[in-house]
Short mmCIF file of C-alpha atoms in Angstrom, two decimals:
data_model
loop_
_atom_site.label_atom_id
_atom_site.label_comp_id
_atom_site.label_asym_id
_atom_site.label_seq_id
_atom_site.Cartn_x
_atom_site.Cartn_y
_atom_site.Cartn_z
CA MET A 1 186.74 86.94 116.01
CA ASN A 2 184.79 90.29 115.38
CA ALA A 3 181.56 89.34 117.90
CA ASP A 4 180.61 92.88 119.20
CA LYS A 5 177.22 92.50 117.44
CA LYS A 6 174.33 90.02 117.40
CA VAL A 7 172.40 91.01 114.36
CA LYS A 8 173.94 89.56 111.40
CA ILE A 9 174.72 91.19 108.00
CA LEU A 10 173.86 89.98 104.52
CA ALA A 11 175.81 91.62 101.66
CA THR A 12 175.02 91.04 97.98
CA LEU A 13 178.26 90.77 95.71
CA GLY A 14 178.21 92.21 92.35
CA PRO A 15 180.49 94.52 89.87
CA ALA A 16 181.23 96.83 92.85
CA ILE A 17 183.38 94.06 94.73
CA ARG A 18 186.57 93.49 92.40
CA ASP A 19 188.75 91.20 94.33
CA ALA A 20 189.08 89.07 97.45
CA THR A 21 190.75 92.09 99.10
CA HIS A 22 187.34 94.21 98.89
CA ILE A 23 185.59 90.92 100.51
CA ARG A 24 188.01 90.82 103.40
CA GLN A 25 187.40 94.56 103.85
CA LEU A 26 183.65 93.87 104.01
CA VAL A 27 184.03 91.05 106.54
CA GLU A 28 186.24 93.08 108.82
CA ALA A 29 183.46 95.71 108.59
CA GLY A 30 181.03 93.37 110.03
CA VAL A 31 179.48 90.97 106.90
CA ASN A 32 178.84 87.48 108.14
CA LEU A 33 177.37 85.95 104.75
CA PHE A 34 177.48 86.94 101.39
CA ARG A 35 174.61 86.64 98.56
CA LEU A 36 175.14 85.62 94.98
CA ASN A 37 172.10 87.00 93.05
CA PHE A 38 171.20 85.03 90.14
CA SER A 39 169.05 87.28 88.60
CA HIS A 40 172.37 89.09 87.24
CA GLY A 41 175.65 87.76 86.03
CA GLU A 42 177.04 84.84 84.28
CA HIS A 43 177.96 81.68 86.14
CA ALA A 44 181.77 82.41 85.91
CA ASP A 45 181.18 85.63 87.58
CA HIS A 46 179.40 84.01 90.56
CA ALA A 47 181.98 81.07 90.70
CA GLN A 48 185.06 83.82 90.91
CA ARG A 49 183.19 85.51 93.93
CA TYR A 50 182.54 82.20 95.56
CA GLN A 51 186.12 81.58 95.34
CA TRP A 52 187.05 85.03 96.71
CA VAL A 53 184.91 84.55 99.84
CA ARG A 54 186.19 80.83 100.27
CA GLU A 55 189.72 82.69 100.10
CA VAL A 56 188.82 85.06 102.75
CA GLU A 57 187.58 82.61 104.89
CA ARG A 58 190.71 80.63 104.65
CA GLU A 59 192.73 83.76 105.55
CA LEU A 60 190.78 84.81 108.44
CA ASN A 61 190.06 81.26 109.62
CA GLN A 62 186.62 82.42 110.17
CA PRO A 63 183.23 80.83 108.65
CA ILE A 64 181.62 82.74 106.33
CA GLY A 65 178.40 81.92 104.57
CA ILE A 66 177.39 81.94 100.90
CA LEU A 67 173.64 82.49 100.01
CA MET A 68 172.61 81.81 96.32
CA ASP A 69 169.17 83.97 95.46
CA LEU A 70 167.46 82.27 92.66
CA GLN A 71 165.51 84.61 90.13
CA GLY A 72 162.31 82.80 89.78
CA PRO A 73 159.50 83.29 87.42
CA LYS A 74 159.63 86.75 85.59
CA LEU A 75 156.21 87.86 84.32
CA ARG A 76 156.20 90.42 81.66
CA VAL A 77 153.97 91.93 79.09
CA GLY A 78 155.04 91.54 75.53
CA ARG A 79 156.23 94.09 72.92
CA PHE A 80 154.83 97.19 71.48
CA ALA A 81 154.75 98.14 67.72
CA GLU A 82 156.33 101.47 68.64
CA GLY A 83 158.18 100.30 71.91
CA LYS A 84 155.61 101.83 74.29
CA VAL A 85 152.10 103.45 74.69
CA GLN A 86 150.57 105.75 76.68
CA LEU A 87 147.83 104.41 78.74
CA VAL A 88 144.98 106.70 79.99
CA ASN A 89 142.90 106.21 83.17
CA GLY A 90 139.57 104.68 82.04
CA GLN A 91 140.39 103.22 78.88
CA SER A 92 140.25 99.27 78.01
CA LEU A 93 143.16 97.34 77.33
CA ARG A 94 143.10 93.74 76.16
CA LEU A 95 146.20 91.24 77.48
CA ASP A 96 146.17 88.14 75.35
CA LEU A 97 148.29 85.32 74.17
CA ASP A 98 148.58 86.51 70.74
CA ALA A 99 152.49 87.32 70.15
CA THR A 100 152.19 89.96 67.61
CA PRO A 101 153.52 93.55 68.93
CA GLY A 102 150.86 95.42 70.64
CA ASP A 103 149.29 99.05 70.69
CA ALA A 104 147.47 101.09 72.90
CA SER A 105 144.34 98.66 72.78
CA ARG A 106 145.87 95.39 73.40
CA VAL A 107 149.30 93.57 74.23
CA ASN A 108 150.64 90.30 74.44
CA LEU A 109 150.86 88.66 77.71
CA PRO A 110 152.83 85.39 77.47
CA HIS A 111 151.66 83.71 80.66
CA PRO A 112 148.63 81.45 80.27
CA GLU A 113 148.78 80.88 83.85
CA ILE A 114 148.03 84.37 84.58
CA ILE A 115 144.95 84.58 82.09
CA GLU A 116 143.59 81.20 83.51
CA ALA A 117 144.05 82.42 87.36
CA LEU A 118 142.59 85.90 86.73
CA GLN A 119 138.70 86.90 87.57
CA PRO A 120 136.67 89.87 86.66
CA GLY A 121 137.10 92.43 89.45
CA MET A 122 140.76 91.32 90.04
CA SER A 123 143.59 93.54 89.98
CA LEU A 124 146.75 93.56 87.63
CA LEU A 125 149.84 95.79 88.44
CA LEU A 126 152.32 96.57 85.89
CA ASP A 127 155.92 98.14 85.99
CA ASP A 128 156.36 97.73 89.59
CA GLY A 129 152.98 98.99 90.40
CA ARG A 130 153.17 102.22 88.65
CA LEU A 131 150.23 101.21 86.32
CA ARG A 132 147.22 99.34 87.67
CA LEU A 133 144.27 97.59 85.68
CA LYS A 134 141.13 96.27 86.69
CA VAL A 135 139.87 92.85 85.08
CA THR A 136 136.41 93.41 83.44
CA GLY A 137 135.93 90.26 81.32
CA LYS A 138 137.76 86.92 80.64
CA GLN A 139 137.99 84.71 77.35
CA ALA A 140 140.07 81.44 77.10
CA ASP A 141 143.14 82.97 75.58
CA ALA A 142 142.62 87.07 76.96
CA VAL A 143 141.25 89.27 79.56
CA ASP A 144 139.73 92.64 79.00
CA THR A 145 140.85 95.21 81.78
CA CYS A 146 140.08 98.93 82.53
CA VAL A 147 142.98 101.10 83.24
CA ILE A 148 142.72 102.49 86.82
CA ALA A 149 146.00 104.29 87.08
CA GLY A 150 147.69 105.05 83.79
CA GLY A 151 150.83 106.02 82.11
CA GLU A 152 153.51 105.09 79.87
CA LEU A 153 154.00 101.27 79.26
CA SER A 154 156.90 100.17 77.63
CA ASP A 155 158.29 96.72 76.08
CA ARG A 156 158.68 93.68 78.73
CA LYS A 157 157.68 95.62 81.83
CA GLY A 158 156.83 93.42 84.51
CA VAL A 159 153.36 92.11 85.71
CA ASN A 160 152.27 91.35 89.41
CA VAL A 161 149.14 89.53 90.17
CA PRO A 162 148.19 90.30 94.08
CA GLU A 163 144.99 88.94 94.17
CA ALA A 164 145.61 85.27 92.58
CA VAL A 165 147.50 82.33 93.27
CA LEU A 166 148.97 81.32 89.72
CA GLN A 167 149.67 77.39 89.12
CA LEU A 168 153.31 78.00 88.28
CA SER A 169 156.07 76.52 89.80
CA PRO A 170 158.77 79.10 91.61
CA LEU A 171 161.69 77.07 89.66
CA THR A 172 162.19 77.85 86.10
CA GLU A 173 164.64 76.19 83.76
CA LYS A 174 167.05 78.66 84.53
CA ASP A 175 166.65 78.32 88.22
CA ARG A 176 167.14 74.67 87.85
CA ARG A 177 170.14 75.19 85.97
CA ASP A 178 171.52 77.73 88.49
CA LEU A 179 170.47 75.67 91.36
CA ALA A 180 172.46 72.63 90.02
CA PHE A 181 175.48 75.07 89.31
CA GLY A 182 175.34 76.57 93.05
CA LEU A 183 175.20 73.23 94.66
CA GLU A 184 178.19 71.87 92.74
CA LEU A 185 180.01 74.98 93.99
CA GLY A 186 178.98 74.52 97.50
CA VAL A 187 176.82 77.30 98.37
CA ASP A 188 175.45 77.02 102.01
CA TRP A 189 171.91 78.40 101.53
CA VAL A 190 169.45 78.76 98.81
CA ALA A 191 167.00 81.66 98.54
CA LEU A 192 163.96 80.87 96.96
CA SER A 193 161.63 83.24 94.91
CA PHE A 194 158.14 83.60 94.20
CA VAL A 195 156.97 81.33 96.97
CA GLN A 196 153.25 81.11 96.78
CA ARG A 197 152.30 78.12 98.98
CA PRO A 198 153.80 75.36 101.19
CA GLU A 199 154.04 72.79 98.16
CA ASP A 200 156.67 75.22 96.76
CA ILE A 201 159.10 74.57 99.59
CA VAL A 202 158.77 70.89 99.07
CA GLU A 203 159.24 70.96 95.31
CA ALA A 204 162.66 72.91 96.21
CA ARG A 205 163.65 70.67 98.97
CA GLU A 206 163.49 67.66 96.66
CA LEU A 207 165.75 69.37 94.36
CA ILE A 208 168.22 70.53 96.84
CA GLY A 209 168.39 67.40 98.50
CA GLY A 210 169.88 68.37 101.70
CA LYS A 211 173.06 69.92 100.14
CA ALA A 212 172.21 73.28 101.53
CA PHE A 213 169.72 75.08 103.64
CA LEU A 214 166.67 76.47 102.26
CA MET A 215 165.32 80.04 102.95
CA ALA A 216 162.07 81.24 101.56
CA LYS A 217 161.33 84.52 100.25
CA ILE A 218 158.27 86.11 101.52
CA GLU A 219 157.09 88.55 98.61
CA LYS A 220 153.55 87.31 97.65
CA PRO A 221 150.32 88.06 99.47
CA SER A 222 149.68 84.26 99.22
CA ALA A 223 152.96 83.36 101.13
CA VAL A 224 151.97 85.81 103.81
CA GLN A 225 148.79 83.90 104.57
CA HIS A 226 150.61 80.57 104.33
CA LEU A 227 153.51 82.01 106.45
CA GLU A 228 153.48 79.47 109.47
CA GLU A 229 153.32 76.53 107.09
CA ILE A 230 155.92 77.78 104.83
CA ALA A 231 158.37 78.73 107.68
CA LYS A 232 157.92 75.18 109.34
CA LEU A 233 158.91 73.64 106.14
CA CYS A 234 162.05 75.63 105.48
CA ASP A 235 165.09 76.65 107.40
CA ALA A 236 165.02 80.38 107.26
CA ILE A 237 162.72 83.27 106.03
CA MET A 238 163.62 86.33 103.92
CA VAL A 239 161.27 89.45 104.22
CA ALA A 240 161.54 90.62 100.56
CA ARG A 241 160.19 93.95 100.88
CA GLY A 242 160.63 95.32 97.28
CA ASP A 243 158.14 92.73 95.61
CA LEU A 244 156.03 92.42 98.59
CA GLY A 245 155.43 96.36 98.59
CA VAL A 246 154.50 96.06 95.08
CA GLU A 247 151.72 93.37 95.64
CA VAL A 248 150.45 94.78 99.12
CA PRO A 249 149.56 98.24 100.13
CA ALA A 250 152.81 100.14 101.44
CA GLU A 251 151.30 101.00 104.87
CA ASN A 252 150.92 97.13 105.35
CA VAL A 253 154.56 96.29 104.99
CA PRO A 254 155.68 97.49 108.34
CA ARG A 255 153.10 95.25 109.99
CA ILE A 256 153.63 92.27 107.83
CA GLN A 257 157.41 92.51 108.65
CA LYS A 258 156.83 92.50 112.50
CA ASP A 259 154.22 89.44 111.90
CA ILE A 260 157.04 87.61 109.94
CA VAL A 261 159.59 88.40 112.75
CA ARG A 262 157.54 87.17 115.28
CA THR A 263 156.49 83.98 113.78
CA CYS A 264 160.06 82.92 112.76
CA ARG A 265 161.25 83.65 116.16
CA GLN A 266 158.56 81.59 117.66
CA LEU A 267 159.35 78.79 115.33
CA GLY A 268 163.30 78.98 115.93
CA ARG A 269 163.78 79.90 112.26
CA PRO A 270 166.31 82.86 111.33
CA VAL A 271 164.59 85.75 109.48
CA VAL A 272 166.50 88.16 107.28
CA VAL A 273 164.85 91.71 106.27
CA ALA A 274 165.87 92.78 102.98
CA THR A 275 165.48 95.34 100.23
CA GLN A 276 166.38 99.07 100.24
CA MET A 277 167.88 99.19 103.86
CA LEU A 278 170.38 101.87 103.06
CA GLU A 279 169.30 102.42 99.52
CA SER A 280 170.45 105.92 99.33
CA MET A 281 174.16 104.91 100.08
CA ARG A 282 174.30 103.40 96.45
CA PHE A 283 175.30 106.96 95.52
CA SER A 284 176.00 108.98 98.70
CA PRO A 285 178.46 108.16 101.56
CA ALA A 286 175.69 108.88 103.95
CA PRO A 287 172.22 107.39 104.65
CA THR A 288 168.90 109.15 105.08
CA ARG A 289 167.62 109.61 108.60
CA ALA A 290 164.38 107.33 107.53
CA GLU A 291 166.76 104.58 106.27
CA VAL A 292 168.85 104.68 109.68
CA THR A 293 165.54 104.38 111.51
CA ASP A 294 164.34 101.38 109.30
CA VAL A 295 167.63 99.29 110.16
CA ALA A 296 167.24 100.34 113.60
CA ASN A 297 163.60 99.20 113.75
CA ALA A 298 164.38 95.74 111.97
CA VAL A 299 167.34 95.18 114.56
CA ALA A 300 164.76 96.31 117.61
CA GLU A 301 162.02 93.94 116.16
CA GLY A 302 164.48 90.91 116.73
CA ALA A 303 165.49 90.14 113.15
CA ASP A 304 168.37 87.72 112.79
CA ALA A 305 170.08 89.66 109.84
CA VAL A 306 169.54 92.64 107.69
CA MET A 307 170.55 92.63 103.98
CA LEU A 308 172.27 94.71 101.61
CA SER A 309 171.37 94.57 97.89
CA ALA A 310 172.38 97.03 95.34
CA GLU A 311 174.04 98.90 97.92
CA THR A 312 176.99 96.47 97.95
CA ALA A 313 176.39 95.03 94.67
CA SER A 314 176.73 97.98 92.58
CA GLY A 315 176.97 100.90 94.67
CA ASP A 316 179.70 103.67 94.89
CA TYR A 317 180.21 103.07 98.64
CA PRO A 318 180.19 99.46 99.55
CA LEU A 319 182.53 99.51 102.42
CA GLU A 320 180.97 102.75 103.90
CA THR A 321 177.49 101.24 103.70
CA VAL A 322 178.42 97.91 105.67
CA GLN A 323 180.32 100.14 108.19
CA MET A 324 177.01 102.34 108.88
CA MET A 325 174.85 99.25 109.28
CA SER A 326 177.44 97.68 111.67
CA LYS A 327 177.08 101.00 113.76
CA ILE A 328 173.45 101.13 113.62
CA ILE A 329 173.34 97.45 115.00
CA ARG A 330 175.69 98.21 117.61
CA GLN A 331 174.04 101.38 118.58
CA VAL A 332 170.61 99.72 119.05
CA GLU A 333 171.92 96.55 120.55
CA ASN A 334 173.78 98.51 123.21
CA GLY A 335 170.88 100.72 124.02
CA PRO A 336 169.08 100.36 127.40
CA ASP A 337 165.91 98.79 126.25
CA TYR A 338 167.13 96.33 123.51
CA GLN A 339 167.40 93.42 125.66
CA SER A 340 164.06 94.07 127.55
CA GLN A 341 162.27 94.45 124.07
CA LEU A 342 163.60 91.02 123.25
CA ASP A 343 162.67 89.44 126.61
CA VAL A 344 158.71 90.87 126.12
CA GLY A 345 158.81 88.97 122.59
CA ARG A 346 160.38 85.86 123.95
CA PRO A 347 158.83 82.79 122.16
CA GLN A 348 156.91 79.97 124.18
CA ALA A 349 159.33 77.25 124.72
CA GLU A 350 158.54 73.51 123.81
CA ALA A 351 158.71 70.58 126.41
CA THR A 352 162.14 69.36 125.69
CA ALA A 353 165.44 69.32 127.24
CA SER A 354 167.08 71.41 124.85
CA ASP A 355 164.55 74.10 125.30
CA ALA A 356 164.78 74.03 128.91
CA ILE A 357 168.80 74.50 128.85
CA SER A 358 168.07 77.54 126.23
CA CYS A 359 165.59 79.08 128.64
CA ALA A 360 167.94 78.58 131.37
CA ILE A 361 171.10 80.20 129.79
CA ARG A 362 169.00 83.08 128.66
CA ARG A 363 167.77 83.71 132.37
CA ILE A 364 171.28 83.05 133.84
CA SER A 365 173.09 85.49 131.23
CA SER A 366 170.65 88.14 132.59
CA ILE A 367 171.45 87.48 136.29
CA LEU A 368 175.17 86.74 136.15
CA PRO A 369 177.73 88.78 134.19
CA VAL A 370 178.21 85.96 131.52
CA ALA A 371 180.74 86.62 129.01
CA ALA A 372 179.92 84.03 126.41
CA LEU A 373 177.54 81.10 126.26
CA VAL A 374 179.45 78.16 124.85
CA ASN A 375 177.43 75.18 122.84
CA TYR A 376 178.90 72.27 121.38
CA THR A 377 176.79 71.22 118.36
CA GLU A 378 177.08 68.93 115.18
CA SER A 379 174.23 69.91 113.15
CA GLY A 380 173.56 73.47 114.64
CA ALA A 381 170.21 72.78 116.12
CA SER A 382 170.73 73.36 119.61
CA SER A 383 172.77 76.64 118.78
CA LEU A 384 169.72 77.75 116.96
CA ARG A 385 167.30 77.05 119.89
CA ALA A 386 169.73 79.09 122.03
CA SER A 387 169.75 81.89 119.41
CA ARG A 388 166.03 81.81 119.33
CA GLU A 389 166.03 82.69 122.94
CA ARG A 390 167.79 85.87 122.39
CA PRO A 391 170.24 85.76 125.40
CA LYS A 392 172.21 88.63 126.72
CA ALA A 393 175.43 87.04 125.94
CA PRO A 394 176.89 86.16 122.57
CA ILE A 395 176.93 82.41 121.74
CA LEU A 396 180.25 80.59 120.75
CA SER A 397 179.34 77.68 118.93
CA LEU A 398 181.67 74.49 118.69
CA THR A 399 181.21 72.25 115.90
CA PRO A 400 183.36 69.65 114.09
CA SER A 401 181.42 70.80 110.95
CA LEU A 402 182.60 73.60 108.51
CA THR A 403 179.16 73.16 106.90
CA THR A 404 177.33 73.64 109.99
CA ALA A 405 179.65 76.52 111.15
CA ARG A 406 178.80 78.32 107.63
CA ARG A 407 175.21 77.83 107.78
CA LEU A 408 174.84 79.23 111.23
CA THR A 409 176.11 82.48 109.88
CA VAL A 410 172.84 83.99 109.43
CA ALA A 411 171.58 83.32 112.81
CA TRP A 412 171.32 85.95 115.69
CA GLY A 413 174.28 85.88 118.04
CA ILE A 414 175.90 82.71 116.68
CA TYR A 415 179.38 82.74 116.29
CA SER A 416 181.14 79.46 115.37
CA VAL A 417 184.38 77.87 115.79
CA VAL A 418 185.36 74.48 113.85
CA ASN A 419 187.28 72.16 116.12
CA GLU A 420 187.80 68.54 116.32
CA ARG A 421 184.99 66.05 117.18
CA LEU A 422 184.67 65.67 121.06
CA ARG A 423 183.52 62.45 122.73
CA ARG A 424 182.91 63.57 126.47
CA VAL A 425 181.10 66.29 128.26
CA GLU A 426 184.49 66.92 130.11
CA GLU A 427 186.26 67.33 126.80
CA VAL A 428 183.88 70.13 125.93
CA THR A 429 184.39 72.32 129.23
CA SER A 430 187.99 72.46 128.86
CA THR A 431 188.12 72.92 124.99
CA ALA A 432 185.29 75.69 125.43
CA LEU A 433 187.28 77.97 127.85
CA GLU A 434 190.19 77.51 125.79
CA ILE A 435 188.75 78.53 122.67
CA ALA A 436 186.71 81.37 124.39
CA GLN A 437 189.85 82.69 125.55
CA ALA A 438 191.44 82.62 122.28
CA GLN A 439 188.79 84.16 120.64
CA ASP A 440 188.64 87.01 123.09
CA MET A 441 185.05 86.36 124.22
CA ALA A 442 186.10 85.63 127.61
CA LYS A 443 189.17 86.91 130.00
CA ARG A 444 190.19 85.34 132.95
CA GLY A 445 188.03 85.87 135.75
CA GLU A 446 185.07 86.04 133.78
CA THR A 447 181.99 83.54 133.62
CA VAL A 448 181.31 81.24 130.94
CA VAL A 449 178.16 78.91 130.65
CA ILE A 450 178.74 75.97 128.46
CA THR A 451 176.21 73.48 127.24
CA ALA A 452 176.45 69.91 125.54
CA GLY A 453 174.66 66.92 125.27
CA GLU A 454 175.10 62.87 125.42
CA PRO A 455 174.97 61.12 122.98
CA PHE A 456 177.11 63.04 120.78
CA GLY A 457 176.08 63.80 117.37
CA GLN A 458 172.45 63.38 118.04
CA PRO A 459 170.28 66.48 117.28
CA GLY A 460 168.31 67.59 120.29
CA SER A 461 170.33 65.75 122.72
CA THR A 462 171.43 68.69 124.70
CA ASN A 463 171.12 67.95 128.17
CA SER A 464 173.97 69.31 130.41
CA LEU A 465 174.68 72.96 131.73
CA ARG A 466 177.77 74.11 133.41
CA ILE A 467 178.74 77.48 134.91
CA GLU A 468 182.58 78.10 134.88
CA THR A 469 184.92 80.74 135.59
CA LEU A 470 187.85 81.30 133.55
CA HIS A 471 191.09 80.94 135.43
#
């Protein structure tokens, strides 16, 4: 088991990854789970990539998570009679429900939800924020705007509405079809785009029905405002810095990222930092120094995982990108201040036996030279609470459930082994020592801390801790 880093790598699959051999190379280089981006590709493409991952999982006898990322609503302007127009600062532009091709004075906005939500004084962003409009007036079927930052605007460019909450479900008809397909395949995680409010999580949960874990993508200002409520309702959070960086001032993104990581750690929810982490490696075998620093900062802040998007999906150097990200993670984690920084941000424990034991193993691993922390879990809940503490030693999670093992691949420091269901704490001790040695996580003479609980199979029942030396 390659457990030499605690922060996980989530890599996106796409046309650059052509077979199971490529996927195996990425896993051996440090990838822990893979993303299927349903904004691109056909169902047959995703099914093939899913099968490749499962093939590698069987070959390596190592749980590998699979996350499906739903596209969400895509808000766009309509078409222009000449394909594009040039907007000048200070000019007027009407956005309306008329499907007639537009010109420099008006264009179709086929989204009545946007028109309904906008009010005079609000901003509209077009083409990933390259153009900016200010709403000056509103009618039932149109809004009048003034161009604040002009430029060329062509057919079907995207629209962002940072200052309004739209009465729009995050799940389009396409998303619902994709979700049904992904759940039938057997994905472990579902990433939900366009989250604006806690109710969006409730809606998605009802559709998923417990068949996968739910990860909310934070990419809207309204989601940032409701972050804690949203995080409590989902299983993990993704800091989706691409769209977030369009809808909020760019200088605010680093602070928001830190706030999200801190909140998720306090709540015990895994958090993924995503978008443009090693973007230049799409076309270059080496990253920029700024990108290296960006990844290092996410690791130092305490993120559970960092994500690669186009770098592995369609880039020229997917393997080199993963190798570079693994090097950065290990370099930060081996630094003299990494553990002390994590300890400073340690979350407040809840008054439960499970949290008391999790706090204890963190403290023990900082006092004794502990090789591994072994936890027996069925649901994964106790392993996640141990991960929340960010202990110095890696966490070996023993579980009888392959589903649980796959879902834990996103969490900081947890490496899972699927073994038969155990019935007594004594069985856990002997099995833990045997597996820790077999997985090269502990050697003879080294110390292993083992946690479990009775009654078995009941989440939150962790109530025993043993310190053992491997003989």
